[in-house]
Coordinates of C-alpha atoms in Angstrom, one line a residue:
X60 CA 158.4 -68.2 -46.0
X61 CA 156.5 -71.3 -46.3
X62 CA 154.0 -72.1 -43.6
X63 CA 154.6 -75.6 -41.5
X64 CA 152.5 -77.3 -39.7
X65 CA 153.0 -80.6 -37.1
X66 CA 151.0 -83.0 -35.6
X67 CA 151.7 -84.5 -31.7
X68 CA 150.3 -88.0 -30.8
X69 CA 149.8 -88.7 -27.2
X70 CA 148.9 -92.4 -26.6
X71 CA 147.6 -93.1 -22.4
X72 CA 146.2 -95.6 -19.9
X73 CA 143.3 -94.4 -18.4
X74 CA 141.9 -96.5 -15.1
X75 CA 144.5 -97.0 -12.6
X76 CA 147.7 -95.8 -14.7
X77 CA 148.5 -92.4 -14.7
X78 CA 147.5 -90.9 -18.7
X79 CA 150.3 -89.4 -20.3
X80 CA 149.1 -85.5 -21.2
X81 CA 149.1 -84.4 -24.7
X82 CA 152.0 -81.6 -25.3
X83 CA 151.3 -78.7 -27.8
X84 CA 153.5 -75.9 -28.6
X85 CA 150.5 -74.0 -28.5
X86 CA 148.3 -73.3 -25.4
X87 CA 144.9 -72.8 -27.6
X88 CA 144.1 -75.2 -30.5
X89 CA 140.8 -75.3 -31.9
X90 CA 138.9 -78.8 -32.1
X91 CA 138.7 -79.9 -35.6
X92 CA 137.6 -83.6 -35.0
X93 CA 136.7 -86.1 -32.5
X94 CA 136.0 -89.7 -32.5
X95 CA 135.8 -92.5 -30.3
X96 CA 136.6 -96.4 -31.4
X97 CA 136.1 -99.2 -28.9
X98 CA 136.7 -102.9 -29.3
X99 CA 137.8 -105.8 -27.4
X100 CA 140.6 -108.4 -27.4
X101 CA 140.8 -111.3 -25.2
X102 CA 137.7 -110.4 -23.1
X103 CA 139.1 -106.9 -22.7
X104 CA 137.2 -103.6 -24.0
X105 CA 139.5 -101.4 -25.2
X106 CA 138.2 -97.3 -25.7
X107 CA 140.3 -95.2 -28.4
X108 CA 139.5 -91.6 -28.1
X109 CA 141.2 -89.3 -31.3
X110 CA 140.9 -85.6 -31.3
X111 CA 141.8 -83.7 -33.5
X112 CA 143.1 -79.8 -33.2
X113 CA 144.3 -77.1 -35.4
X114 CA 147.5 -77.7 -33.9
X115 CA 147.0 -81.1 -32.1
X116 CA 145.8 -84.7 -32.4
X117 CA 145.6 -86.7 -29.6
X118 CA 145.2 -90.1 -28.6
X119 CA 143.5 -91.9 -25.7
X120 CA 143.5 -95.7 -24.9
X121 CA 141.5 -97.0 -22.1
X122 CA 140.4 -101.0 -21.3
X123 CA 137.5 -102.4 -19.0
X124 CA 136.2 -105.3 -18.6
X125 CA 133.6 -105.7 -20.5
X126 CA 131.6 -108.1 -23.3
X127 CA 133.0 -108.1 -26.8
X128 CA 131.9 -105.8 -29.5
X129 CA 133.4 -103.3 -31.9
X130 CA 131.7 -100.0 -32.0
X131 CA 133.0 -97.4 -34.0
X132 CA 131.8 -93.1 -34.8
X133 CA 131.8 -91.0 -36.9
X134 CA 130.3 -88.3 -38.5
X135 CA 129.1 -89.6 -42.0
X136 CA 129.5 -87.8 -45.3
X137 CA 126.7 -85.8 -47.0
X138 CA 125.1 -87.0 -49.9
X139 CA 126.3 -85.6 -53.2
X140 CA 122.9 -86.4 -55.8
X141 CA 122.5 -85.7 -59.5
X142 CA 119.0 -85.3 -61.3
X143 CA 118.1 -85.4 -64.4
X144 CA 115.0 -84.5 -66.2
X145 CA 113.2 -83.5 -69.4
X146 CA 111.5 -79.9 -70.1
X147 CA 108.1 -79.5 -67.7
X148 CA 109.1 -83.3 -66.0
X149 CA 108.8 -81.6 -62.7
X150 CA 112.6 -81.5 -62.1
X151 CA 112.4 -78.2 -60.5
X152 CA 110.1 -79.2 -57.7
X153 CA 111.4 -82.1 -56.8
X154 CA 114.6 -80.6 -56.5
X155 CA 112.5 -77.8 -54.1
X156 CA 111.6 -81.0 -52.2
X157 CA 114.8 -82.9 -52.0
X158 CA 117.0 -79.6 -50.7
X159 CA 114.1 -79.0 -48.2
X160 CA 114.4 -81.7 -46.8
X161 CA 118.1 -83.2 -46.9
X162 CA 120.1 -79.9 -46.5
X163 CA 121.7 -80.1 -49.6
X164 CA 123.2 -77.3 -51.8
X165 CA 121.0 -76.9 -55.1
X166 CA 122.9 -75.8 -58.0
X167 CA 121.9 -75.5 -61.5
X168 CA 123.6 -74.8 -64.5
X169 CA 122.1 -72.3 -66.0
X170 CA 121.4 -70.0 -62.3
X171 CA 125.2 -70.5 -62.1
X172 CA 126.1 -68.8 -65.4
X173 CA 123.9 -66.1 -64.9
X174 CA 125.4 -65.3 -61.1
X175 CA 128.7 -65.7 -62.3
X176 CA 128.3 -63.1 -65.3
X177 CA 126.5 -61.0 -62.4
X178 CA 129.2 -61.1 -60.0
X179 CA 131.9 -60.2 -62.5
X180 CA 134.0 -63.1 -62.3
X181 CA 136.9 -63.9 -64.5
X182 CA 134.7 -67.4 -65.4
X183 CA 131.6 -65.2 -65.8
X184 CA 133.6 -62.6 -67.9
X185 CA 134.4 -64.7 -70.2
X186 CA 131.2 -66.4 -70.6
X187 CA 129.5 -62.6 -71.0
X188 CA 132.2 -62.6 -74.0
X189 CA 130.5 -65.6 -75.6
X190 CA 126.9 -64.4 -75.2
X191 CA 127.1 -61.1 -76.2
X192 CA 128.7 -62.2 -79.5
X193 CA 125.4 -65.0 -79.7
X194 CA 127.5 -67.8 -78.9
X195 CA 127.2 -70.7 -76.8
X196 CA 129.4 -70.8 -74.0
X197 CA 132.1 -73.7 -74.0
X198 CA 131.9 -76.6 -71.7
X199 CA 135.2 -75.4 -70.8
X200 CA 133.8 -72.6 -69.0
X201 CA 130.6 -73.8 -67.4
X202 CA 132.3 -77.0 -66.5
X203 CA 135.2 -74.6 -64.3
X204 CA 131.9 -72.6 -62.8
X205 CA 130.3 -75.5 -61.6
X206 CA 133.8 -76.9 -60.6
X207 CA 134.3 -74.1 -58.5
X208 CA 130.9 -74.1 -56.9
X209 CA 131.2 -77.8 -55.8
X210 CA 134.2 -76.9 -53.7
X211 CA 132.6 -74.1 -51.9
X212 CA 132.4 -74.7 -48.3
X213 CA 128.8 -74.8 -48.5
X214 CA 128.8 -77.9 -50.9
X215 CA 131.6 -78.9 -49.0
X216 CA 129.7 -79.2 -45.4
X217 CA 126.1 -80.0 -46.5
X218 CA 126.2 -81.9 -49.5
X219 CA 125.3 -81.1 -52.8
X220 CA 122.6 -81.9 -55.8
X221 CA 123.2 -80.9 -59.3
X222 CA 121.0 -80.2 -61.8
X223 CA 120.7 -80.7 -64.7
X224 CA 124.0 -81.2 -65.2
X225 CA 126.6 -82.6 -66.9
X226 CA 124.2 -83.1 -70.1
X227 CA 126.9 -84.8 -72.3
X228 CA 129.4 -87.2 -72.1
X229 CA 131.9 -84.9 -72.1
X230 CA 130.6 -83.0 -69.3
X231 CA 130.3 -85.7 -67.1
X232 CA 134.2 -87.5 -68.0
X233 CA 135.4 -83.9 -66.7
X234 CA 133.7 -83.3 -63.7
X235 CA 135.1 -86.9 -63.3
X236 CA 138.4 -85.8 -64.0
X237 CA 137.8 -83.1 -61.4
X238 CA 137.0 -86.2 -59.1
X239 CA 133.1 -85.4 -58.8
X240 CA 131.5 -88.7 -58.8
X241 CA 128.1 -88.4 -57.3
X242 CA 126.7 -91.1 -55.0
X243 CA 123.2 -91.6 -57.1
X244 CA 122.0 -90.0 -60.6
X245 CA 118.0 -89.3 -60.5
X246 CA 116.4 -89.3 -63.4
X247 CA 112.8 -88.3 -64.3
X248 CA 110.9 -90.4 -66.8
X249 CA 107.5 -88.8 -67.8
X250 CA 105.5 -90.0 -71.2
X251 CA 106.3 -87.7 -74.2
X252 CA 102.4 -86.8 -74.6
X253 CA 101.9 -85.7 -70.9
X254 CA 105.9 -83.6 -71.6
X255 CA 104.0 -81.4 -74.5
X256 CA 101.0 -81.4 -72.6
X257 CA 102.9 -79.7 -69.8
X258 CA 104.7 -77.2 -72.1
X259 CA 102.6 -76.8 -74.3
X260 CA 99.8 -74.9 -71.2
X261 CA 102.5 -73.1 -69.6
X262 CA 101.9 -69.4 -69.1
X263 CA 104.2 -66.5 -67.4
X264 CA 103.0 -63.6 -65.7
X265 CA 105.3 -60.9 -66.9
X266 CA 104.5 -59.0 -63.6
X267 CA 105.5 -61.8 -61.1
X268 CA 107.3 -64.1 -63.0
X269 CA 105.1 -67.0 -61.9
X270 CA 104.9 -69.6 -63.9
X271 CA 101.1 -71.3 -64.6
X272 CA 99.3 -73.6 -66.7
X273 CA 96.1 -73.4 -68.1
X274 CA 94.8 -76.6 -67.3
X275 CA 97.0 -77.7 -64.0
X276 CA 97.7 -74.5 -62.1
X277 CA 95.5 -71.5 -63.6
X278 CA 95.7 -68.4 -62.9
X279 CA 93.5 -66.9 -60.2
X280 CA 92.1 -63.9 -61.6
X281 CA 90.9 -62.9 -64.7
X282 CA 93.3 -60.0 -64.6
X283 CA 96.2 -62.0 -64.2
X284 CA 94.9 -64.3 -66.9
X285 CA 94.8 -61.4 -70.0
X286 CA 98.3 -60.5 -69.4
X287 CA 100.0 -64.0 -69.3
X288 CA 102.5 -64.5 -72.2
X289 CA 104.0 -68.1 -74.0
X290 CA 107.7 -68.7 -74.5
X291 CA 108.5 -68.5 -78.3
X292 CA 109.7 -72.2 -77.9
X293 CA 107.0 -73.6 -75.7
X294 CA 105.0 -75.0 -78.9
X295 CA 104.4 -78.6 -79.4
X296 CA 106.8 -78.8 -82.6
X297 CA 109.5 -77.3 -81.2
X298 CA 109.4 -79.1 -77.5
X299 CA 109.4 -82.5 -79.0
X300 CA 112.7 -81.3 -80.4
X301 CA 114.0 -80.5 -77.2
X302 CA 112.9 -83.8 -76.2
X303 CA 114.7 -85.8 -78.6
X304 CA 118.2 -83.9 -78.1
X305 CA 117.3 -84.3 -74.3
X306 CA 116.9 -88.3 -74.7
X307 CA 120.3 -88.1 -76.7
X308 CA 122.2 -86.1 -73.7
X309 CA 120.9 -88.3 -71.2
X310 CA 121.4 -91.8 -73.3
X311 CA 125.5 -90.8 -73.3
X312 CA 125.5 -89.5 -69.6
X313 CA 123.6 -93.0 -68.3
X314 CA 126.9 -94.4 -69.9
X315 CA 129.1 -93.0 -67.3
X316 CA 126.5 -93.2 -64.0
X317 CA 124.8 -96.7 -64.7
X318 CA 125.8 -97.9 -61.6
X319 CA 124.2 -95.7 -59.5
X320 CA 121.3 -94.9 -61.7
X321 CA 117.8 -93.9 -59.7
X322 CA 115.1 -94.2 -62.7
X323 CA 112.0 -92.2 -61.5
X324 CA 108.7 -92.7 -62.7
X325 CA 107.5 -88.7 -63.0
X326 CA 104.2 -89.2 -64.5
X327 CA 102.7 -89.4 -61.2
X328 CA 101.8 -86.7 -58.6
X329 CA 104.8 -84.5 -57.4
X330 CA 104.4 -86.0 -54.2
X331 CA 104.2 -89.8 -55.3
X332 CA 107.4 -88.8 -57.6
X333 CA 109.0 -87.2 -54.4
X334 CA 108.2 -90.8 -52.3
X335 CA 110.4 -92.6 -54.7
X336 CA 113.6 -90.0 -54.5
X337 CA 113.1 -90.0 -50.5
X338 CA 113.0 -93.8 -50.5
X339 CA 116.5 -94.0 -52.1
X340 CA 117.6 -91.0 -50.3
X341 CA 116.5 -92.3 -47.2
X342 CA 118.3 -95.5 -47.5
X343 CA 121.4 -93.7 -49.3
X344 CA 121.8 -91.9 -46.0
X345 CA 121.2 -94.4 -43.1
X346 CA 123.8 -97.1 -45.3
X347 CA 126.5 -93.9 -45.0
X348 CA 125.5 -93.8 -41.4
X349 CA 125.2 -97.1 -40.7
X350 CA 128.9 -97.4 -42.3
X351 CA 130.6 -94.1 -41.0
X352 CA 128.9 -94.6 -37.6
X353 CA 128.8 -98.2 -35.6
X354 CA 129.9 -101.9 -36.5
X355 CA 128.5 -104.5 -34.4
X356 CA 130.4 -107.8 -34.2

């Protein structure tokens, strides 16, 4: 049988009528929403009260006498941020900073695809399929994982930031398609020379899994130092080829969020980087609340 659901306006007079009470065919209804708009007409403040239950919404006018002005509340929605950035442009830190300090749900591409295959799922099934055979897995796939983590409640209630993803055109037209539209698109720009510098130094402890680098963050003992290995692709021929197929992803994605681009300059301190996202951010956030939450007239 097919579940139904109804909803029961009660519209009242508070002050010296007698408010008409809201009727619901259930005595316990859990409060999913309230919000209060007041405005004025003819010299006359009027007070709109809306709450809304699992099993009720109801309605509450009241006037006074009062001075004109509109003021309207509500709660205003999170921030939904995408950030883009080249190999060893910081991109990982930033994103540390910007979900310390705004709340929001970090997800990356790649962390996805691993807890996916790790959890057994019928999206990380499929992908194991792929790998296990060398492949690459579609954009099919990773594009239906990341789908389905934007609509976790999570996401849903806090906000969310991608990263590094979409990296193609494609990518981007079907999370579109999906109706993901984020409300700004960060991207990193560091020099190509201080890039390989970056990559080029980076060191792993195989023990820890802490990343270093020899010149910017070296290691603290001598111990630790002897048993630090290089990725196979962390040489400078090889990351200037990631770099230029990086350029290329982010040239066609730019096409698609150049309205709401965020161009960062990354060469500078993490923190100097981080001043520049938080200024958007920051401004991002108080226009939604400004918007959402009270209109002066």
């Amino acid at each position: 049988m097919a579940a139904t659901s109804s909803c029961i306006v009660n519209l009242g007079v508070k002050g010296n009528g007698n408010p008409e009470q809201p009727f619901s065919s259930s005595k316990s209804s859990q409060l999913l929403f309230s919000s209060n708009l007041s405005f004025a007409y003819n010299n006359t403040k009027y007070c709109l009260s809306l709450h809304s239950h699992q099993t009720l919404l109801s309605a509450c006018l009241t006037k006074t006498k009062k001075s004109a002005f509109v003021v309207a509340s509500a709660k205003p929605e999170h921030l939904k941020i995408m950030i883009s950035g080249a190999p060893a442009s910081g991109k990982g830190t930033q994103c540390e900073l910007i979900t310390k300090k705004y709340g929001l749900v970090h997800i990356a591409a790649g962390d996805l695809l691993r807890a996916e295959i790790a959890s057994g799922s019928e999206n990380g099934k499929q992908a194991k399929e792929y790998m296990e055979k060398g492949q690459l897995v579609p954009n099919e796939i990773v594009v239906m994982m990341v789908k389905d983590r934007l609509l976790q409640p999570d996401s849903q209630e806090n906000g969310w930031l991608l990263d590094g993803y979409p990296r193609s055109l494609s990518q981007a037209t079907a999370l579109k398609e999906f109706g993901f539209r984020p409300d700004l698109f960060i991207v990193l720009e560091v020099n190509e020379e201080i890039l390989v510098e970056r990559v080029v130094g980076r060191r792993l402890d195989p023990v820890t899994g802490k990343i270093y680098h020899l010149k910017y963050s070296p290691p603290e003992t001598e111990e630790i130092a002897a048993r630090l290995t290089q990725r196979f692709d962390d040489t400078e021929e090889k990351v200037k080829l990631r770099l230029q197929t990086h350029r290329q992803n982010v040239e066609a994605v730019l096409s698609m969020y150049e309205d709401i681009t965020l161009k960062v300059n990354g060469n500078l301190r993490k923190e100097d980087v981080f001043a520049q996202i938080d200024d958007a951010l920051t401004k991002l956030f108080e226009d939604r609340k400004l918007n959402s939450g009270s209109l002066a007239a």
